[in-house]
Short mmCIF file of N, CA and C in Angstrom, two decimals:
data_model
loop_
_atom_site.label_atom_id
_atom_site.label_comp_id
_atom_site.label_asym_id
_atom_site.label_seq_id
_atom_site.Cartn_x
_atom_site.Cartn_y
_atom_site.Cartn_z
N UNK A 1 9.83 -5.74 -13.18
CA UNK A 1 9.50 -6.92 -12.43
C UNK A 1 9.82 -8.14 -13.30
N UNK A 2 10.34 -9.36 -12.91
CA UNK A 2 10.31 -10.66 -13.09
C UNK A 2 9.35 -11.34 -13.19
N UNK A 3 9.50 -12.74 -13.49
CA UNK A 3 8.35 -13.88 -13.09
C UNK A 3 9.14 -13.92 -11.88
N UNK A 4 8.13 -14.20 -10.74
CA UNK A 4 8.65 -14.84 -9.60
C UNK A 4 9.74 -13.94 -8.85
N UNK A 5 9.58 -12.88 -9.10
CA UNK A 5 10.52 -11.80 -8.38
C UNK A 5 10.52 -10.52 -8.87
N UNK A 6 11.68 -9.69 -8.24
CA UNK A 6 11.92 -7.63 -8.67
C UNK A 6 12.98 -7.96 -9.06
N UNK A 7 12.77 -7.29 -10.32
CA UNK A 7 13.88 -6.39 -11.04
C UNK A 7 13.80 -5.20 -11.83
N UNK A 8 14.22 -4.42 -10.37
CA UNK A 8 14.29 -3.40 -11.13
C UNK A 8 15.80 -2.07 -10.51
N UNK A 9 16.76 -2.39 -11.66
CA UNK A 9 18.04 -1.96 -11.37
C UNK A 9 17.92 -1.08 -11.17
N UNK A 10 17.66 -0.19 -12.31
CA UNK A 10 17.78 1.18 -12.49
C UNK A 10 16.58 2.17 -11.36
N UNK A 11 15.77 1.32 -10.59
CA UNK A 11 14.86 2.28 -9.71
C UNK A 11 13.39 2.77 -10.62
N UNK A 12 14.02 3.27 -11.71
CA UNK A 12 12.70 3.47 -12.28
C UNK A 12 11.01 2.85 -12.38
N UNK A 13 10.78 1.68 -12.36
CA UNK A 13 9.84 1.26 -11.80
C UNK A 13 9.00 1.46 -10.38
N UNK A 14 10.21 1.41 -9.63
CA UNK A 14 9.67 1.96 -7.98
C UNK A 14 9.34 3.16 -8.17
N UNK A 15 9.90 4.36 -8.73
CA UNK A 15 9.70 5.59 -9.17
C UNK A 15 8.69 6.13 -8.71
N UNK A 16 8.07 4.96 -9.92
CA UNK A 16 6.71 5.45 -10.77
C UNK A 16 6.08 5.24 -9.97
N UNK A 17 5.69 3.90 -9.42
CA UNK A 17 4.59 3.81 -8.28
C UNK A 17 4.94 4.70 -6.99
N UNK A 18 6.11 4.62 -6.97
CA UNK A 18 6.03 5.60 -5.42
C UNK A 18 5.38 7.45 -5.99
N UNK A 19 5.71 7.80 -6.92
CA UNK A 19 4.99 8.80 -6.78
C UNK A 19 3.62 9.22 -7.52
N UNK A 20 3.42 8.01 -7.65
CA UNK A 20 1.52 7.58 -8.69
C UNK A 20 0.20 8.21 -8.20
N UNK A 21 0.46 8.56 -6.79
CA UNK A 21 -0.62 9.35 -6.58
C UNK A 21 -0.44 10.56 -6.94
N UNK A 22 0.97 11.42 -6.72
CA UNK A 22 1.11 12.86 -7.02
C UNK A 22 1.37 12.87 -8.40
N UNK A 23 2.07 12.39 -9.15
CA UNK A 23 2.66 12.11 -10.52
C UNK A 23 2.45 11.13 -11.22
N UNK A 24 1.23 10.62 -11.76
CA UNK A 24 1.63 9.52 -12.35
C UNK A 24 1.35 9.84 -13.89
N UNK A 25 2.34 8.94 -14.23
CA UNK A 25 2.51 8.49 -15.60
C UNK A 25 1.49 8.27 -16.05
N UNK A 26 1.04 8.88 -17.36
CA UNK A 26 -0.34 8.68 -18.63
C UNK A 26 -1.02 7.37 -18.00
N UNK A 27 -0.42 6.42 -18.48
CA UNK A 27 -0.66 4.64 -18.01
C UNK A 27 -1.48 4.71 -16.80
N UNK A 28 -0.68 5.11 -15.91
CA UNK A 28 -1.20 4.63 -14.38
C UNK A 28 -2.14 5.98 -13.83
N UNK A 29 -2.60 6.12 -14.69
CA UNK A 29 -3.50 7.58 -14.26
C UNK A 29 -5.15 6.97 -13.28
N UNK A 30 -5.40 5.88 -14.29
CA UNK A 30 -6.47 5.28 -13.58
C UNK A 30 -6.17 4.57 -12.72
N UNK A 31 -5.60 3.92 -12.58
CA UNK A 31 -5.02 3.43 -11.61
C UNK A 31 -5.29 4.33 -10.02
N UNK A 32 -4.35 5.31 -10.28
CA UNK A 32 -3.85 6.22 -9.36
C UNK A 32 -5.60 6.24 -8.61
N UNK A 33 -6.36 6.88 -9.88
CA UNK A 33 -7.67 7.63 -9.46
C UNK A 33 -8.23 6.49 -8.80
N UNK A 34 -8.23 5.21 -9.01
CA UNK A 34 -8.90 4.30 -8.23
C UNK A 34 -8.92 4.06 -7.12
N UNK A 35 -7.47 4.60 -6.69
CA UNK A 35 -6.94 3.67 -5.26
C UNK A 35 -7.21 5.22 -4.45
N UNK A 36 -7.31 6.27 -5.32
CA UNK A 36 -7.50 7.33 -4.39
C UNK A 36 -8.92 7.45 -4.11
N UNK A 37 -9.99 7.12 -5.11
CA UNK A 37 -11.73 7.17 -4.69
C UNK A 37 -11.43 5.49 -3.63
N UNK A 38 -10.97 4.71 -3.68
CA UNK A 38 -10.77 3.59 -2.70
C UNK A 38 -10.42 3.77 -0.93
N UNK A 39 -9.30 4.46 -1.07
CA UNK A 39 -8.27 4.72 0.01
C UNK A 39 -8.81 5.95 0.72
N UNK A 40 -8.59 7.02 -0.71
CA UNK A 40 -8.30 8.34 0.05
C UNK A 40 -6.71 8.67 -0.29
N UNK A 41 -6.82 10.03 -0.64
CA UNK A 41 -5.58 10.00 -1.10
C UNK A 41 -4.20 9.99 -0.29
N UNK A 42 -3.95 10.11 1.18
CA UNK A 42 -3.50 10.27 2.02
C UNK A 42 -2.66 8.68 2.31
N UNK A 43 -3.91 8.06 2.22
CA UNK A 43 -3.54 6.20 2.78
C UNK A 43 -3.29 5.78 1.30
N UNK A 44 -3.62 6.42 -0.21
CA UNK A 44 -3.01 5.53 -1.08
C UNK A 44 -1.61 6.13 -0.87
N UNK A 45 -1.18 6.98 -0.71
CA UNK A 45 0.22 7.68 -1.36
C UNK A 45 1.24 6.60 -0.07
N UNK A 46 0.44 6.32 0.85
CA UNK A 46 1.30 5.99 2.05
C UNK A 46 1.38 4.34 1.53
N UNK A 47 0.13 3.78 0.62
CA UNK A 47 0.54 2.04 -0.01
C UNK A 47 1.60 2.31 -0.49
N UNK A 48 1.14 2.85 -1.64
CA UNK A 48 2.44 3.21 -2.74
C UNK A 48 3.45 3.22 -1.90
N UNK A 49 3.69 4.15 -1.27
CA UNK A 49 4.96 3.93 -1.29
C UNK A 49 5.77 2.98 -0.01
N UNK A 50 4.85 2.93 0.91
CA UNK A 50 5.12 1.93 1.69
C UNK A 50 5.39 0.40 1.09
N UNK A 51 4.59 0.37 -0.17
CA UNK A 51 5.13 -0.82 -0.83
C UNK A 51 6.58 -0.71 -1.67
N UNK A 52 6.59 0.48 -1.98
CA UNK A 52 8.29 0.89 -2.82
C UNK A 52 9.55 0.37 -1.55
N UNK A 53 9.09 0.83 -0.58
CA UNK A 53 10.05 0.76 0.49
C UNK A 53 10.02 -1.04 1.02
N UNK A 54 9.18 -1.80 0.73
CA UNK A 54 9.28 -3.54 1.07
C UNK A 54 10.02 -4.16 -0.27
N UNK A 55 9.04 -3.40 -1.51
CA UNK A 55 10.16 -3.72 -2.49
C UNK A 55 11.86 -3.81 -2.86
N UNK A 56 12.03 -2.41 -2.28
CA UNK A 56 13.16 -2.43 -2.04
C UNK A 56 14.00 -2.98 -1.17
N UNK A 57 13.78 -3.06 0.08
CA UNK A 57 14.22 -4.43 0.81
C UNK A 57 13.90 -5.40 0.17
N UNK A 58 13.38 -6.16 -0.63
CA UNK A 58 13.70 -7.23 -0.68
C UNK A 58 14.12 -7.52 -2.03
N UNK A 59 14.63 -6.72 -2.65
CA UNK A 59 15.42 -6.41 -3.92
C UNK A 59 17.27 -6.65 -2.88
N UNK A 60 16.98 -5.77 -1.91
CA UNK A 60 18.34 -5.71 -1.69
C UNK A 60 18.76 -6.88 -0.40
N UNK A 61 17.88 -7.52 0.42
CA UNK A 61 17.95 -8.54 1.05
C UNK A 61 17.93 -9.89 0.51
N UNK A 62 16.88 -9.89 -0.82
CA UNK A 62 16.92 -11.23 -1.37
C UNK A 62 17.26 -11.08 -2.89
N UNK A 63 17.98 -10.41 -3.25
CA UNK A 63 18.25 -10.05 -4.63
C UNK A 63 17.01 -10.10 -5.39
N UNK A 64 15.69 -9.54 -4.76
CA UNK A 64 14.27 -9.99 -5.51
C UNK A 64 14.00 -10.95 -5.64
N UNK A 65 14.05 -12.06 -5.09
CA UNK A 65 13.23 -13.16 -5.11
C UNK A 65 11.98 -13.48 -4.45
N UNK A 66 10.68 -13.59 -4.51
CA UNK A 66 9.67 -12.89 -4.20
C UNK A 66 8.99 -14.70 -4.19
N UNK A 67 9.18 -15.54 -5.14
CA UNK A 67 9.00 -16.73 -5.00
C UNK A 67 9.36 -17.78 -5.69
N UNK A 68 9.72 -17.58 -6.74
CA UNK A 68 10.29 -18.16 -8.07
C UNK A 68 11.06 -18.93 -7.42
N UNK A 69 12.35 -19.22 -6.23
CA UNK A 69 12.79 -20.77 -5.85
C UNK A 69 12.33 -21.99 -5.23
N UNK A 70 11.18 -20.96 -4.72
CA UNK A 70 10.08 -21.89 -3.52
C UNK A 70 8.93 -22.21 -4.43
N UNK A 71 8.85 -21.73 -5.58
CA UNK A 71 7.10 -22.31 -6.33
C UNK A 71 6.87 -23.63 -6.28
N UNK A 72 7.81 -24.67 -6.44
CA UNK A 72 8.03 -25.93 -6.63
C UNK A 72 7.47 -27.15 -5.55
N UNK A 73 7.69 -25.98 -4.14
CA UNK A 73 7.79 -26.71 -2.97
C UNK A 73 6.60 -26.69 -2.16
N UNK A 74 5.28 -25.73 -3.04
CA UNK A 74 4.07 -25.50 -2.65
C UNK A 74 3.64 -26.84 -3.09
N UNK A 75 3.04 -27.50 -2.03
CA UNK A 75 2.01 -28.86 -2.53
C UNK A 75 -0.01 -28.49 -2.40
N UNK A 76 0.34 -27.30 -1.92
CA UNK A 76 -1.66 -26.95 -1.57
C UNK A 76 -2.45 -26.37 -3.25
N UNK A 77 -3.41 -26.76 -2.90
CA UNK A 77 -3.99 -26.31 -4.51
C UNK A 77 -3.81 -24.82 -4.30
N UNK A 78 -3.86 -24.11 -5.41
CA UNK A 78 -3.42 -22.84 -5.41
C UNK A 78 -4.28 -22.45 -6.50
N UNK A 79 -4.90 -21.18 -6.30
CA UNK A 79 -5.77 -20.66 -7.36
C UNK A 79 -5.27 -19.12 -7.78
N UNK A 80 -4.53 -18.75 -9.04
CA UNK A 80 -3.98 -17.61 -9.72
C UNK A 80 -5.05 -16.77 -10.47
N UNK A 81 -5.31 -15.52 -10.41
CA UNK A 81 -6.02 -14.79 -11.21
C UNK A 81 -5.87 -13.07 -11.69
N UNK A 82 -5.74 -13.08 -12.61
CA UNK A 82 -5.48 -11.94 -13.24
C UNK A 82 -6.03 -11.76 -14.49
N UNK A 83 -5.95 -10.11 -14.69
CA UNK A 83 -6.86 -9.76 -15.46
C UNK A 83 -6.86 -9.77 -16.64
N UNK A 84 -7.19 -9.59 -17.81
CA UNK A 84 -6.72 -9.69 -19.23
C UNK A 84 -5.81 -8.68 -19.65
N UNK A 85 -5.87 -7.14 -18.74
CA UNK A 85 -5.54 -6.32 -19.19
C UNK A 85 -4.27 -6.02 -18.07
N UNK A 86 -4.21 -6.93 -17.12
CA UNK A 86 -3.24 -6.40 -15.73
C UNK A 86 -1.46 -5.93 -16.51
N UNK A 87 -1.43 -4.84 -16.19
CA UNK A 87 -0.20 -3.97 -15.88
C UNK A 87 0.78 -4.98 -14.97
N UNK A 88 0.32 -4.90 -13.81
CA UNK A 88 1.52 -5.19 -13.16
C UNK A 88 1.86 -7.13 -13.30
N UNK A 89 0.65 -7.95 -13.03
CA UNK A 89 0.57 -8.90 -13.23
C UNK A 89 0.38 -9.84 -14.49
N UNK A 90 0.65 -9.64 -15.82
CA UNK A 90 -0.04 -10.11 -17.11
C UNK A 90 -0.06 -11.85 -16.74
N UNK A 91 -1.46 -11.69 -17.86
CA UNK A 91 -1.61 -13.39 -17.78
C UNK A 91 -0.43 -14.46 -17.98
N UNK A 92 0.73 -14.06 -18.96
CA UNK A 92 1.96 -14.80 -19.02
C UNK A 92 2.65 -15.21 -17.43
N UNK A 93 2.69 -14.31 -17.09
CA UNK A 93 2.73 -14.41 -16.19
C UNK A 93 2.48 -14.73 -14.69
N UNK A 94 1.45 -15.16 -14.53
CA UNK A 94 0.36 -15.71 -13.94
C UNK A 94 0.35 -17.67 -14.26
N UNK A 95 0.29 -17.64 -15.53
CA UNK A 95 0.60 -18.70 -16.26
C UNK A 95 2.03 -19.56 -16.03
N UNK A 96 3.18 -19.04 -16.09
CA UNK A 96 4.39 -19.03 -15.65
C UNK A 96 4.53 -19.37 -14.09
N UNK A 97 4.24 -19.27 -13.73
CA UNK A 97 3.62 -19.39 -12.10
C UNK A 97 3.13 -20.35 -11.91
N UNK A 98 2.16 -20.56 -12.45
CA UNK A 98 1.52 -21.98 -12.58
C UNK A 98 1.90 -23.10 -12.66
N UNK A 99 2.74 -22.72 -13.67
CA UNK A 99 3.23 -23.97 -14.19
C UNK A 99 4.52 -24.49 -13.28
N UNK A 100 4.92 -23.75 -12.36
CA UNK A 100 5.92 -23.95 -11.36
C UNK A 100 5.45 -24.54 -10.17
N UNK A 101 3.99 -24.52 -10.06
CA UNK A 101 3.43 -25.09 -9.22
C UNK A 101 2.86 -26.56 -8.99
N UNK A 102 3.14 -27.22 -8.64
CA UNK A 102 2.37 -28.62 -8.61
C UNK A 102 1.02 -28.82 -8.48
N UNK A 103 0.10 -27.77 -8.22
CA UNK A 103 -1.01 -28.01 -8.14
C UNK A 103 -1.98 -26.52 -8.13
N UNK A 104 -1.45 -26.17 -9.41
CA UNK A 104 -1.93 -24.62 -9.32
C UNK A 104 -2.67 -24.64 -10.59
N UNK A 105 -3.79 -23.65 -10.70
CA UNK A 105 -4.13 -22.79 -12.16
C UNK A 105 -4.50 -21.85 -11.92
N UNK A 106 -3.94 -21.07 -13.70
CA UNK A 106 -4.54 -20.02 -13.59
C UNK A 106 -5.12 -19.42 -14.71
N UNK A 107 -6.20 -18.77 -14.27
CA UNK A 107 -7.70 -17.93 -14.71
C UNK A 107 -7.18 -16.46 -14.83
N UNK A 108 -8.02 -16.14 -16.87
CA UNK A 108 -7.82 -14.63 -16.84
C UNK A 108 -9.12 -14.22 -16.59
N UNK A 109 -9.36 -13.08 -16.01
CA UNK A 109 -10.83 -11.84 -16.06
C UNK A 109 -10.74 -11.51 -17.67
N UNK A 110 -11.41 -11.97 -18.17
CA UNK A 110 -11.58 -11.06 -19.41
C UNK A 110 -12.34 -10.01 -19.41
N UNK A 111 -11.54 -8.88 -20.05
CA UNK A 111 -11.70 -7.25 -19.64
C UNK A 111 -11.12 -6.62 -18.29
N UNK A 112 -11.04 -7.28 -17.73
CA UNK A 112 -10.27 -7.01 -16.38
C UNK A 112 -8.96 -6.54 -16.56
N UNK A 113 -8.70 -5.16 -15.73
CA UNK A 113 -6.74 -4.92 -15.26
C UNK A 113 -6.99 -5.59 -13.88
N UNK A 114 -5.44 -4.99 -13.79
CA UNK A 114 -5.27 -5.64 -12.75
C UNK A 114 -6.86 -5.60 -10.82
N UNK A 115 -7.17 -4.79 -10.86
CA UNK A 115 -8.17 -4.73 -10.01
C UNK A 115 -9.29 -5.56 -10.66
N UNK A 116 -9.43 -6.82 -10.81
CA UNK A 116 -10.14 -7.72 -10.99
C UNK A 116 -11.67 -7.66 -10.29
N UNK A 117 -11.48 -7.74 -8.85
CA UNK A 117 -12.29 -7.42 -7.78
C UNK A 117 -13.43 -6.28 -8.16
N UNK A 118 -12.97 -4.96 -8.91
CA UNK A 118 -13.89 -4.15 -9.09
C UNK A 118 -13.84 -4.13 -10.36
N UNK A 119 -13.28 -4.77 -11.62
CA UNK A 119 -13.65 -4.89 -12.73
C UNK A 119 -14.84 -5.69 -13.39
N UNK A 120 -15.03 -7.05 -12.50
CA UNK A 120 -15.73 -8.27 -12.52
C UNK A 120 -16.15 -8.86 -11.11
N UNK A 121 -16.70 -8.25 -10.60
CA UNK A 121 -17.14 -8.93 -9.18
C UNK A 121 -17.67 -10.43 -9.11
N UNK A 122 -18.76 -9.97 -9.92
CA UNK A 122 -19.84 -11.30 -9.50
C UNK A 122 -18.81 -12.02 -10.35
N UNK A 123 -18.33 -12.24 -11.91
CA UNK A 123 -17.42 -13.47 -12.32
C UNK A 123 -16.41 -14.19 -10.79
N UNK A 124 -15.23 -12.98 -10.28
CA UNK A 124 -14.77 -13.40 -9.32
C UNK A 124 -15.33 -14.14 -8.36
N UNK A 125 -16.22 -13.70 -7.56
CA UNK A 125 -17.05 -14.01 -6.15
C UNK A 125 -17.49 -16.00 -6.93
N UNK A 126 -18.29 -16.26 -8.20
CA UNK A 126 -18.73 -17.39 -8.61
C UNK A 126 -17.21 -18.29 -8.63
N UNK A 127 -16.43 -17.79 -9.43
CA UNK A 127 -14.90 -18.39 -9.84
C UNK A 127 -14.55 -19.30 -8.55
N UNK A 128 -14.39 -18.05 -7.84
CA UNK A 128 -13.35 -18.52 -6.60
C UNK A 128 -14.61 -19.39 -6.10
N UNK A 129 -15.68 -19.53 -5.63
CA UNK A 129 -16.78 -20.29 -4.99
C UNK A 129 -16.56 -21.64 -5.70
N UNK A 130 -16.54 -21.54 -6.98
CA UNK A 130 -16.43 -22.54 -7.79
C UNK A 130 -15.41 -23.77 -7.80
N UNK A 131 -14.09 -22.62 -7.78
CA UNK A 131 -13.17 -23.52 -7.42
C UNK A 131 -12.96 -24.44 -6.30
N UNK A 132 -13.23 -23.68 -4.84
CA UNK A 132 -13.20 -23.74 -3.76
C UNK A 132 -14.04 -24.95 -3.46
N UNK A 133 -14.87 -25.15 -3.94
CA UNK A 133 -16.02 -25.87 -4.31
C UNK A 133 -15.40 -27.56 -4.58
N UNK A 134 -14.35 -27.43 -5.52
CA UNK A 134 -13.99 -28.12 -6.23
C UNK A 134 -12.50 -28.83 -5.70
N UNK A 135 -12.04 -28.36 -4.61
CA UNK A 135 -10.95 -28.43 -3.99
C UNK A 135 -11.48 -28.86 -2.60
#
């Protein structure tokens, strides 16, 4: 993955997530187990890979551009958050984003991967109130 878009030539990335519920890689083991005590394993295997398959369209419809030409052209406050520990999203990244935005920030979960939501609830639920608050 990119800032602001997919890249991923070689497929290998889609790979992995498309087969993360049956196979996954050391890394994404918790992961996997989360979305399957979440989902069920039936409806995660069908995210996964239902998301491999949007990814890929739009790898091959928009050469991956996901938002990175349009960040600029957002004028609404915008609130970014990710976790300290996020895999797919890292704070650089998140940050990077931001800064493309005219009226954005962004907040890490400390201790948080990427599932923020069930890493740190109550921080989230106050954050976003907070902000929201403030906007």
């Amino acid at each position: 993955m990119r800032r602001g878009g997919i890249n991923d030539p070689s497929g290998k990335l889609r790979e992995v997530l498309y087969n993360v519920v049956d196979h996954p890689i050391p890394p994404l083991q918790e992961f996997r187990d989360k979305i399957v005590a979440a989902y069920g394993e039936a409806n995660a295997r069908a995210m996964t890979q239902s998301e491999v398959g949007a990814l890929s369209d739009l790898i091959k419809q928009n050469g991956g551009d996901l938002s990175r030409s349009k960040a600029s052209t957002i004028t609404t406050p915008v609130l970014l958050i990710t976790g300290e520990h996020d895999m797919f999203v890292p704070p650089a990244l998140a940050s990077e984003l931001a800064a493309r935005l005219r009226t954005a920030e962004a907040l890490v979960a400390e201790g948080a991967e990427h599932n923020v939501y069930g890493d740190c609830p109550e921080w989230l639920t106050q954050t976003i109130l907070d902000w929201v608050d403030k906007h």
